[in-house]
Amino acid sequence: MTIFDNQFRAILLILLVVLLRSLFLYKLPKKILTGLWAVVLLRLFIPYTQSVAAGFSLPNLHTLLRPLLQDRGPAADSAHSAATLTAFAVPWYLLAAWLAGGILLAAYFIVGHIRGKKIYRFACPVEREDIRQWLRDNRIHRKIRILQCDEVSSALTYGLVRPVILLPSAMDFGDEEHVRFVLTHEMAHIRHFDVVWKWLSAAVLCLYWYNPMVWVMVVLLNRDIELHCDEQVLKKLGITKKTKSEYALTLIALAEQKKGILPLAGHFSRSATEERVLSIMHSRYAPVLFTAIALLGIALIGALSFMTFVNEIAGIAFTLPLT
């Protein structure tokens, strides 16, 4: 598989997930959406592999170009050769541009992370018995701290081994329902290890910053992470009309308060607030059979995404790479 084939197939896969997302956003459990994006990330991180025989695949670039290249003589041969350039044949100036773009983007993420760590240093523990009780009622294997900081306007989480829920100092703890929604949402980020998704998204952007569909993928992945956490909040607190309405109002209020963005942190986001509110209002318990079929679909898409088209002497064969 060539570098161009890899990018073309990645674009096809992202477009497929975007299509499925647009058709079933309010019907599929949100963990299915994040599962689909996990397949895309895996495909981008493992672009080149060996092959074994299989029965079907998504097409690669020169497969689709073949009908256009047939019966065109030397010009067709030249075009076909250009379409099958390997990664090692990429001109040095393109390689330099790719490397420079990746380094600049990585620097942006690292500087943002360092800036965030400096802000977090001034955070203070929340010394309230109701908060300590909430932590006791929602205990996990990792130790969680709940801190407050003047520099943030919306709740967020950070840290992997020793996670922290960071709350704004202006937060009204008298509104118990509001506090419970926020803490439950942030706890969902911690339970799902969403900080890992953030780092993987940053890494894939640094590698494929030149591919606009990868940027689309990262934006939608981050939206679906938030949707997944919203779904978990409702499952924990009860998918009732009252809970959905109150949680949607809380979400809108928090989105209006948010002022800045700290990269690589999970938080209530102003972007796609309308989409999240609609998702909340459409929430329901998904049938087990429907979820099982959706998981099977993820496995199928994952298998197809790693299949490669090749020519054999006896005819056309399809192959499935080994990772």
Tab-separated table of C-alpha atoms in Angstrom:
chain	number	residue	atom	x	y	z
A	1	MET	CA	0.000	0.000	0.000
A	2	THR	CA	1.330	3.456	-0.908
A	3	ILE	CA	1.238	6.589	1.219
A	4	PHE	CA	-1.450	7.976	-1.091
A	5	ASP	CA	-3.536	4.820	-0.785
A	6	ASN	CA	-3.316	5.046	3.002
A	7	GLN	CA	-4.562	8.619	3.069
A	8	PHE	CA	-7.302	7.915	0.556
A	9	ARG	CA	-8.562	4.915	2.520
A	10	ALA	CA	-8.430	6.895	5.767
A	11	ILE	CA	-10.591	9.595	4.155
A	12	LEU	CA	-13.080	6.970	2.977
A	13	LEU	CA	-13.248	5.458	6.459
A	14	ILE	CA	-13.770	8.856	8.127
A	15	LEU	CA	-16.502	9.712	5.616
A	16	LEU	CA	-18.191	6.376	6.371
A	17	VAL	CA	-18.181	7.071	10.123
A	18	VAL	CA	-19.416	10.635	9.554
A	19	LEU	CA	-22.284	9.227	7.468
A	20	LEU	CA	-23.222	6.657	10.115
A	21	ARG	CA	-23.000	9.351	12.790
A	22	SER	CA	-25.286	11.709	10.881
A	23	LEU	CA	-27.856	8.957	10.306
A	24	PHE	CA	-27.881	7.390	13.778
A	25	LEU	CA	-26.616	10.084	16.163
A	26	TYR	CA	-29.761	10.040	18.312
A	27	LYS	CA	-30.367	6.300	17.987
A	28	LEU	CA	-26.993	4.661	18.677
A	29	PRO	CA	-25.510	4.358	22.164
A	30	LYS	CA	-22.702	6.914	22.271
A	31	LYS	CA	-20.079	4.300	23.149
A	32	ILE	CA	-20.702	2.904	19.667
A	33	LEU	CA	-19.699	6.244	18.146
A	34	THR	CA	-16.483	6.380	20.163
A	35	GLY	CA	-15.846	2.774	19.145
A	36	LEU	CA	-16.097	3.750	15.477
A	37	TRP	CA	-13.606	6.575	16.005
A	38	ALA	CA	-11.295	4.118	17.779
A	39	VAL	CA	-11.230	2.079	14.559
A	40	VAL	CA	-10.275	5.209	12.590
A	41	LEU	CA	-7.490	6.078	15.050
A	42	LEU	CA	-6.136	2.542	14.874
A	43	ARG	CA	-6.191	2.701	11.074
A	44	LEU	CA	-4.237	5.961	11.101
A	45	PHE	CA	-1.652	4.718	13.606
A	46	ILE	CA	-1.114	1.416	11.749
A	47	PRO	CA	-1.002	2.468	8.073
A	48	TYR	CA	1.229	-0.230	6.578
A	49	THR	CA	0.915	-3.960	7.252
A	50	GLN	CA	1.442	-7.344	5.616
A	51	SER	CA	-1.417	-9.216	3.956
A	52	VAL	CA	-3.307	-12.515	3.909
A	53	ALA	CA	-6.167	-13.544	1.637
A	54	ALA	CA	-9.671	-12.337	2.437
A	55	GLY	CA	-12.886	-11.707	0.592
A	56	PHE	CA	-13.608	-7.959	0.483
A	57	SER	CA	-12.123	-4.528	1.170
A	58	LEU	CA	-12.498	-0.809	0.848
A	59	PRO	CA	-10.774	0.237	-2.407
A	60	ASN	CA	-7.423	1.972	-2.573
A	61	LEU	CA	-6.549	4.922	-4.774
A	62	HIS	CA	-4.941	3.222	-7.765
A	63	THR	CA	-7.768	0.647	-7.790
A	64	LEU	CA	-10.265	3.441	-8.503
A	65	LEU	CA	-7.884	5.089	-10.977
A	66	ARG	CA	-7.329	1.867	-12.955
A	67	PRO	CA	-10.341	2.331	-15.316
A	68	LEU	CA	-9.148	5.851	-16.086
A	69	LEU	CA	-5.616	4.647	-16.769
A	70	GLN	CA	-6.491	1.773	-19.096
A	71	ASP	CA	-5.903	2.135	-22.851
A	72	ARG	CA	-4.098	5.449	-22.568
A	73	GLY	CA	-0.606	4.318	-23.519
A	74	PRO	CA	2.577	5.782	-21.992
A	75	ALA	CA	0.705	8.641	-20.319
A	76	ALA	CA	-1.400	6.145	-18.435
A	77	ASP	CA	1.693	4.251	-17.294
A	78	SER	CA	3.226	7.490	-16.086
A	79	ALA	CA	0.082	8.451	-14.169
A	80	HIS	CA	-0.138	4.986	-12.640
A	81	SER	CA	3.470	5.204	-11.497
A	82	ALA	CA	2.803	8.587	-9.921
A	83	ALA	CA	-0.229	7.191	-8.120
A	84	THR	CA	1.822	4.365	-6.602
A	85	LEU	CA	4.685	6.373	-5.125
A	86	THR	CA	5.828	4.965	-1.805
A	87	ALA	CA	6.485	6.910	1.353
A	88	PHE	CA	10.205	6.698	0.639
A	89	ALA	CA	9.739	8.568	-2.662
A	90	VAL	CA	8.188	11.672	-1.099
A	91	PRO	CA	10.223	14.776	-2.065
A	92	TRP	CA	12.404	16.143	0.727
A	93	TYR	CA	10.667	19.531	0.765
A	94	LEU	CA	7.271	17.902	1.353
A	95	LEU	CA	8.770	15.780	4.099
A	96	ALA	CA	10.291	18.923	5.656
A	97	ALA	CA	6.941	20.743	5.486
A	98	TRP	CA	5.182	17.778	7.110
A	99	LEU	CA	7.777	17.615	9.869
A	100	ALA	CA	7.642	21.386	10.509
A	101	GLY	CA	3.850	21.370	10.701
A	102	GLY	CA	3.863	18.422	13.084
A	103	ILE	CA	6.449	20.030	15.354
A	104	LEU	CA	4.563	23.336	15.486
A	105	LEU	CA	1.307	21.596	16.328
A	106	ALA	CA	2.988	19.447	18.974
A	107	ALA	CA	4.495	22.610	20.478
A	108	TYR	CA	1.010	24.147	20.644
A	109	PHE	CA	-0.345	21.174	22.589
A	110	ILE	CA	2.661	20.984	24.899
A	111	VAL	CA	2.617	24.726	25.651
A	112	GLY	CA	-1.119	24.527	26.343
A	113	HIS	CA	-0.550	21.601	28.687
A	114	ILE	CA	2.229	23.427	30.556
A	115	ARG	CA	0.057	26.540	30.797
A	116	GLY	CA	-2.729	24.445	32.243
A	117	LYS	CA	-0.401	22.859	34.812
A	118	LYS	CA	0.672	26.317	35.975
A	119	ILE	CA	-2.964	27.294	36.453
A	120	TYR	CA	-3.736	24.085	38.326
A	121	ARG	CA	-0.935	24.741	40.855
A	122	PHE	CA	-3.036	27.478	42.460
A	123	ALA	CA	-6.103	25.272	42.869
A	124	CYS	CA	-7.336	24.610	46.410
A	125	PRO	CA	-9.179	21.552	47.773
A	126	VAL	CA	-12.930	21.858	48.169
A	127	GLU	CA	-13.460	21.509	51.913
A	128	ARG	CA	-17.134	20.570	52.066
A	129	GLU	CA	-18.681	17.555	53.726
A	130	ASP	CA	-21.246	17.063	50.945
A	131	ILE	CA	-18.405	16.885	48.375
A	132	ARG	CA	-16.455	14.422	50.519
A	133	GLN	CA	-19.611	12.326	50.817
A	134	TRP	CA	-20.077	12.403	47.052
A	135	LEU	CA	-16.516	11.119	46.612
A	136	ARG	CA	-17.188	8.290	49.064
A	137	ASP	CA	-20.353	7.355	47.175
A	138	ASN	CA	-18.580	7.413	43.792
A	139	ARG	CA	-15.285	5.780	44.685
A	140	ILE	CA	-13.096	4.194	41.983
A	141	HIS	CA	-9.696	2.478	42.088
A	142	ARG	CA	-7.842	5.716	41.407
A	143	LYS	CA	-7.751	8.449	44.025
A	144	ILE	CA	-9.699	11.516	42.881
A	145	ARG	CA	-9.264	15.044	44.155
A	146	ILE	CA	-11.800	17.843	43.739
A	147	LEU	CA	-10.190	21.285	43.580
A	148	GLN	CA	-11.286	24.858	42.938
A	149	CYS	CA	-9.507	27.523	40.916
A	150	ASP	CA	-10.162	31.194	40.095
A	151	GLU	CA	-8.657	30.805	36.605
A	152	VAL	CA	-11.286	28.456	35.200
A	153	SER	CA	-14.908	29.288	34.413
A	154	SER	CA	-16.163	25.769	33.762
A	155	ALA	CA	-15.554	22.367	35.344
A	156	LEU	CA	-12.884	20.155	33.802
A	157	THR	CA	-10.816	17.076	34.535
A	158	TYR	CA	-7.117	16.387	34.125
A	159	GLY	CA	-4.639	13.741	35.131
A	160	LEU	CA	-4.549	10.020	34.380
A	161	VAL	CA	-3.064	8.196	37.384
A	162	ARG	CA	-4.181	10.790	39.954
A	163	PRO	CA	-7.172	12.467	38.292
A	164	VAL	CA	-8.491	15.821	39.416
A	165	ILE	CA	-11.902	17.412	38.977
A	166	LEU	CA	-11.291	21.150	38.802
A	167	LEU	CA	-14.223	23.426	39.593
A	168	PRO	CA	-14.510	27.206	39.204
A	169	SER	CA	-14.281	29.158	42.462
A	170	ALA	CA	-17.535	30.927	41.603
A	171	MET	CA	-19.474	27.670	41.523
A	172	ASP	CA	-22.711	27.740	43.511
A	173	PHE	CA	-22.597	24.708	45.820
A	174	GLY	CA	-26.029	25.609	47.133
A	175	ASP	CA	-27.551	24.282	43.901
A	176	GLU	CA	-27.183	20.590	44.743
A	177	GLU	CA	-28.707	19.366	41.476
A	178	HIS	CA	-26.318	21.492	39.435
A	179	VAL	CA	-23.300	20.257	41.411
A	180	ARG	CA	-24.384	16.636	41.093
A	181	PHE	CA	-24.738	16.913	37.308
A	182	VAL	CA	-21.309	18.515	36.934
A	183	LEU	CA	-19.488	16.043	39.187
A	184	THR	CA	-21.174	13.034	37.596
A	185	HIS	CA	-20.238	14.273	34.128
A	186	GLU	CA	-16.614	14.861	35.089
A	187	MET	CA	-16.465	11.471	36.816
A	188	ALA	CA	-17.600	9.893	33.530
A	189	HIS	CA	-14.573	11.490	31.821
A	190	ILE	CA	-12.321	9.937	34.453
A	191	ARG	CA	-13.953	6.491	34.278
A	192	HIS	CA	-13.595	6.419	30.481
A	193	PHE	CA	-9.935	7.576	30.568
A	194	ASP	CA	-10.915	10.395	28.213
A	195	VAL	CA	-7.565	12.098	28.756
A	196	VAL	CA	-6.080	9.229	26.700
A	197	TRP	CA	-8.469	10.073	23.856
A	198	LYS	CA	-7.254	13.677	24.076
A	199	TRP	CA	-3.602	12.670	23.791
A	200	LEU	CA	-4.304	10.261	20.920
A	201	SER	CA	-6.241	12.989	19.111
A	202	ALA	CA	-3.323	15.381	19.568
A	203	ALA	CA	-0.859	12.769	18.301
A	204	VAL	CA	-2.881	11.936	15.192
A	205	LEU	CA	-3.245	15.654	14.381
A	206	CYS	CA	0.517	16.084	14.630
A	207	LEU	CA	1.006	13.197	12.193
A	208	TYR	CA	-1.767	14.080	9.728
A	209	TRP	CA	-2.200	17.834	10.160
A	210	TYR	CA	-2.316	18.267	6.358
A	211	ASN	CA	-5.409	16.042	5.998
A	212	PRO	CA	-8.596	18.094	6.550
A	213	MET	CA	-10.671	14.971	7.195
A	214	VAL	CA	-8.468	14.128	10.179
A	215	TRP	CA	-9.368	17.530	11.669
A	216	VAL	CA	-13.042	16.712	11.062
A	217	MET	CA	-12.526	13.377	12.824
A	218	VAL	CA	-10.915	14.991	15.885
A	219	VAL	CA	-13.677	17.606	16.196
A	220	LEU	CA	-16.417	14.971	15.989
A	221	LEU	CA	-14.548	12.584	18.284
A	222	ASN	CA	-14.376	15.259	20.979
A	223	ARG	CA	-18.083	15.967	20.538
A	224	ASP	CA	-18.899	12.281	20.864
A	225	ILE	CA	-16.774	11.981	24.002
A	226	GLU	CA	-18.963	14.669	25.559
A	227	LEU	CA	-22.120	12.967	24.301
A	228	HIS	CA	-20.952	9.689	25.831
A	229	CYS	CA	-20.438	11.365	29.210
A	230	ASP	CA	-23.852	13.018	28.973
A	231	GLU	CA	-25.365	9.611	28.303
A	232	GLN	CA	-23.629	8.128	31.338
A	233	VAL	CA	-24.916	10.956	33.548
A	234	LEU	CA	-28.497	10.193	32.551
A	235	LYS	CA	-28.038	6.446	32.989
A	236	LYS	CA	-26.696	6.970	36.486
A	237	LEU	CA	-29.265	9.548	37.598
A	238	GLY	CA	-32.217	8.124	35.674
A	239	ILE	CA	-33.420	8.701	32.115
A	240	THR	CA	-36.608	10.547	33.022
A	241	LYS	CA	-38.191	13.597	31.436
A	242	LYS	CA	-37.444	15.666	34.544
A	243	THR	CA	-33.787	14.637	34.698
A	244	LYS	CA	-33.261	15.243	30.978
A	245	SER	CA	-34.788	18.717	31.169
A	246	GLU	CA	-32.802	19.743	34.249
A	247	TYR	CA	-29.546	18.382	32.857
A	248	ALA	CA	-30.070	20.146	29.526
A	249	LEU	CA	-30.626	23.455	31.348
A	250	THR	CA	-27.463	22.873	33.385
A	251	LEU	CA	-25.518	22.195	30.205
A	252	ILE	CA	-26.715	25.423	28.594
A	253	ALA	CA	-25.860	27.463	31.686
A	254	LEU	CA	-22.348	26.002	31.881
A	255	ALA	CA	-21.727	26.559	28.181
A	256	GLU	CA	-22.576	30.255	28.629
A	257	GLN	CA	-20.070	30.567	31.485
A	258	LYS	CA	-17.156	28.977	29.656
A	259	LYS	CA	-14.509	31.484	28.527
A	260	GLY	CA	-11.373	29.615	27.438
A	261	ILE	CA	-10.137	26.310	26.127
A	262	LEU	CA	-7.331	24.330	27.723
A	263	PRO	CA	-6.049	21.625	25.352
A	264	LEU	CA	-6.018	18.018	26.533
A	265	ALA	CA	-8.546	18.579	29.333
A	266	GLY	CA	-12.051	17.156	29.459
A	267	HIS	CA	-14.822	19.626	30.246
A	268	PHE	CA	-18.269	20.960	29.448
A	269	SER	CA	-17.783	22.513	26.011
A	270	ARG	CA	-19.515	25.453	24.385
A	271	SER	CA	-19.148	23.844	20.925
A	272	ALA	CA	-22.044	21.739	19.695
A	273	THR	CA	-24.174	22.611	22.728
A	274	GLU	CA	-27.326	22.334	20.653
A	275	GLU	CA	-26.286	18.863	19.481
A	276	ARG	CA	-25.697	17.775	23.066
A	277	VAL	CA	-29.021	19.148	24.257
A	278	LEU	CA	-30.869	17.347	21.459
A	279	SER	CA	-28.993	14.151	22.276
A	280	ILE	CA	-29.987	14.480	25.936
A	281	MET	CA	-33.648	14.960	25.077
A	282	HIS	CA	-33.567	11.915	22.745
A	283	SER	CA	-31.850	9.704	25.336
A	284	ARG	CA	-33.402	6.345	26.103
A	285	TYR	CA	-32.270	2.900	27.191
A	286	ALA	CA	-30.961	1.090	24.108
A	287	PRO	CA	-32.127	-2.525	23.606
A	288	VAL	CA	-29.379	-5.087	24.241
A	289	LEU	CA	-29.868	-6.672	20.814
A	290	PHE	CA	-29.520	-3.290	19.096
A	291	THR	CA	-26.276	-2.618	20.977
A	292	ALA	CA	-24.941	-6.079	20.094
A	293	ILE	CA	-25.667	-5.508	16.393
A	294	ALA	CA	-23.960	-2.113	16.548
A	295	LEU	CA	-20.864	-3.664	18.174
A	296	LEU	CA	-20.802	-6.297	15.437
A	297	GLY	CA	-20.938	-3.463	12.913
A	298	ILE	CA	-17.871	-1.867	14.519
A	299	ALA	CA	-15.995	-5.160	14.228
A	300	LEU	CA	-16.989	-5.459	10.561
A	301	ILE	CA	-15.953	-1.895	9.736
A	302	GLY	CA	-12.686	-2.464	11.591
A	303	ALA	CA	-11.962	-5.567	9.509
A	304	LEU	CA	-12.866	-3.857	6.227
A	305	SER	CA	-10.722	-0.842	7.058
A	306	PHE	CA	-7.606	-3.019	7.124
A	307	MET	CA	-8.291	-4.804	3.843
A	308	THR	CA	-6.124	-4.015	0.840
A	309	PHE	CA	-6.795	-4.478	-2.865
A	310	VAL	CA	-4.007	-6.288	-4.826
A	311	ASN	CA	-3.559	-7.841	-8.265
A	312	GLU	CA	-2.480	-11.434	-8.679
A	313	ILE	CA	-1.289	-13.195	-11.850
A	314	ALA	CA	-4.496	-15.240	-12.088
A	315	GLY	CA	-6.751	-12.223	-11.605
A	316	ILE	CA	-7.927	-9.830	-8.897
A	317	ALA	CA	-7.700	-10.832	-5.240
A	318	PHE	CA	-8.554	-9.049	-2.012
A	319	THR	CA	-6.330	-9.223	1.023
A	320	LEU	CA	-6.547	-8.561	4.743
A	321	PRO	CA	-3.338	-7.192	6.403
A	322	LEU	CA	-1.908	-8.690	9.540
A	323	THR	CA	-1.092	-6.171	12.277
